[in-house]
Amino acid sequence: MTHLTEVERYRYAERLLAQRDPLGALQMLDPLLDTHAGDHGVQLLAARAYYHSAQLGRAREALTALLDRDPTDHYVRFLLGRTLERSSRHEEALPHLRLAAAMNHDPEYADSVARVERKLAA
């Protein structure tokens, strides 16, 4: 698939991730990760693929870099919180999840806050 344009490659990676093939998505994104290191969309798609392929260290690094550039991105903050939660780093996850929930009233965000609070209280 080397004949794909960058946009086609990105869109194909999105489809692969939607089809629950995060490793395939990462393979499609690989050439774009170097040439578009500063592109929010490329980096976020890669972070999501890392998360869904249980490459939690890589997901955390990518999401932290995205938050450094835009600390107001509630979804990035939420995904970082979920990544930390999956890594059993509940105390670190909770502030990110709470802030994401305060920034956006998505029920999934609130559910994640409650879940991590329960884990910490146990």
XYZ file of C-alpha atoms in Angstrom:
122
model
C 0.000 0.000 0.000
C 2.933 2.303 -0.568
C 1.004 4.051 -3.353
C -1.435 5.649 -0.908
C -1.320 9.393 -0.374
C -0.816 10.622 3.174
C -4.492 11.491 3.507
C -5.549 8.069 2.213
C -3.116 6.412 4.588
C -4.540 8.393 7.528
C -8.156 7.604 6.576
C -7.314 3.920 6.139
C -5.701 3.901 9.595
C -8.905 5.426 11.009
C -10.955 2.665 9.401
C -8.636 -0.035 10.694
C -8.921 1.328 14.217
C -12.713 1.456 13.903
C -12.593 -2.197 12.782
C -10.619 -3.060 15.932
C -7.286 -3.484 14.193
C -5.045 -1.084 16.122
C -1.832 -2.779 14.988
C -2.868 -2.410 11.362
C -3.691 1.231 12.039
C -0.245 1.779 13.515
C 1.340 0.123 10.509
C -0.529 2.548 8.231
C 0.439 5.503 10.424
C 4.104 4.583 10.764
C 5.359 6.683 7.816
C 3.254 9.635 8.973
C 4.502 9.622 12.552
C 7.906 10.985 11.554
C 6.866 13.350 8.784
C 3.928 14.761 10.765
C 5.231 14.579 14.317
C 3.555 17.870 15.201
C 0.166 17.041 13.695
C -2.454 16.659 16.423
C -4.671 14.309 14.399
C -1.897 11.911 13.464
C -0.551 11.818 17.010
C -3.988 11.338 18.555
C -4.864 8.520 16.165
C -1.564 6.837 17.017
C -2.201 7.302 20.748
C -5.638 5.712 20.383
C -4.117 2.796 18.473
C -1.437 2.369 21.148
C -4.148 2.370 23.823
C -6.296 -0.179 22.012
C -3.315 -2.448 21.356
C -2.354 -2.306 25.058
C 0.877 -0.417 24.359
C 0.098 1.695 27.377
C 3.565 3.199 27.831
C 3.563 4.486 24.272
C -0.007 5.721 24.641
C 0.919 7.587 27.817
C 3.929 9.223 26.143
C 1.922 10.297 23.092
C -0.987 11.605 25.161
C 1.292 13.488 27.547
C 2.969 15.188 24.573
C -0.451 16.129 23.178
C -1.520 17.565 26.541
C 1.684 19.568 26.756
C 0.647 21.262 23.492
C -3.033 21.670 24.418
C -3.974 21.127 28.080
C -7.608 22.029 27.288
C -8.269 18.954 25.136
C -10.754 17.040 27.284
C -10.654 13.885 25.150
C -6.863 13.622 25.293
C -7.033 14.155 29.059
C -9.744 11.479 29.354
C -7.760 8.984 27.275
C -4.653 9.660 29.353
C -6.690 9.001 32.491
C -8.011 5.741 31.034
C -4.486 4.751 29.997
C -3.218 5.349 33.520
C -6.189 3.451 34.929
C -5.454 0.446 32.684
C -1.865 0.635 33.947
C -3.191 0.378 37.540
C -1.983 3.917 38.227
C -5.311 4.985 39.706
C -4.050 7.895 41.806
C -2.435 9.423 38.714
C -5.492 8.709 36.560
C -8.082 10.323 38.807
C -7.099 14.007 38.388
C -7.098 13.646 34.595
C -10.455 11.907 34.604
C -11.985 14.478 36.967
C -10.745 17.367 34.868
C -12.019 15.762 31.657
C -15.414 15.228 33.305
C -15.489 18.861 34.439
C -14.599 20.052 30.942
C -17.143 17.877 29.136
C -20.253 16.288 30.597
C -19.891 13.013 28.721
C -21.444 10.205 30.812
C -18.478 7.949 29.996
C -16.177 10.484 31.638
C -18.289 10.554 34.804
C -18.479 6.755 34.861
C -14.688 6.545 34.671
C -14.288 8.970 37.571
C -16.681 6.925 39.703
C -14.972 3.649 38.783
C -11.498 4.916 39.710
C -12.789 6.496 42.915
C -14.268 3.114 43.887
C -10.965 1.367 43.171
C -9.097 3.863 45.312
C -11.610 3.568 48.166
C -11.394 -0.222 48.245
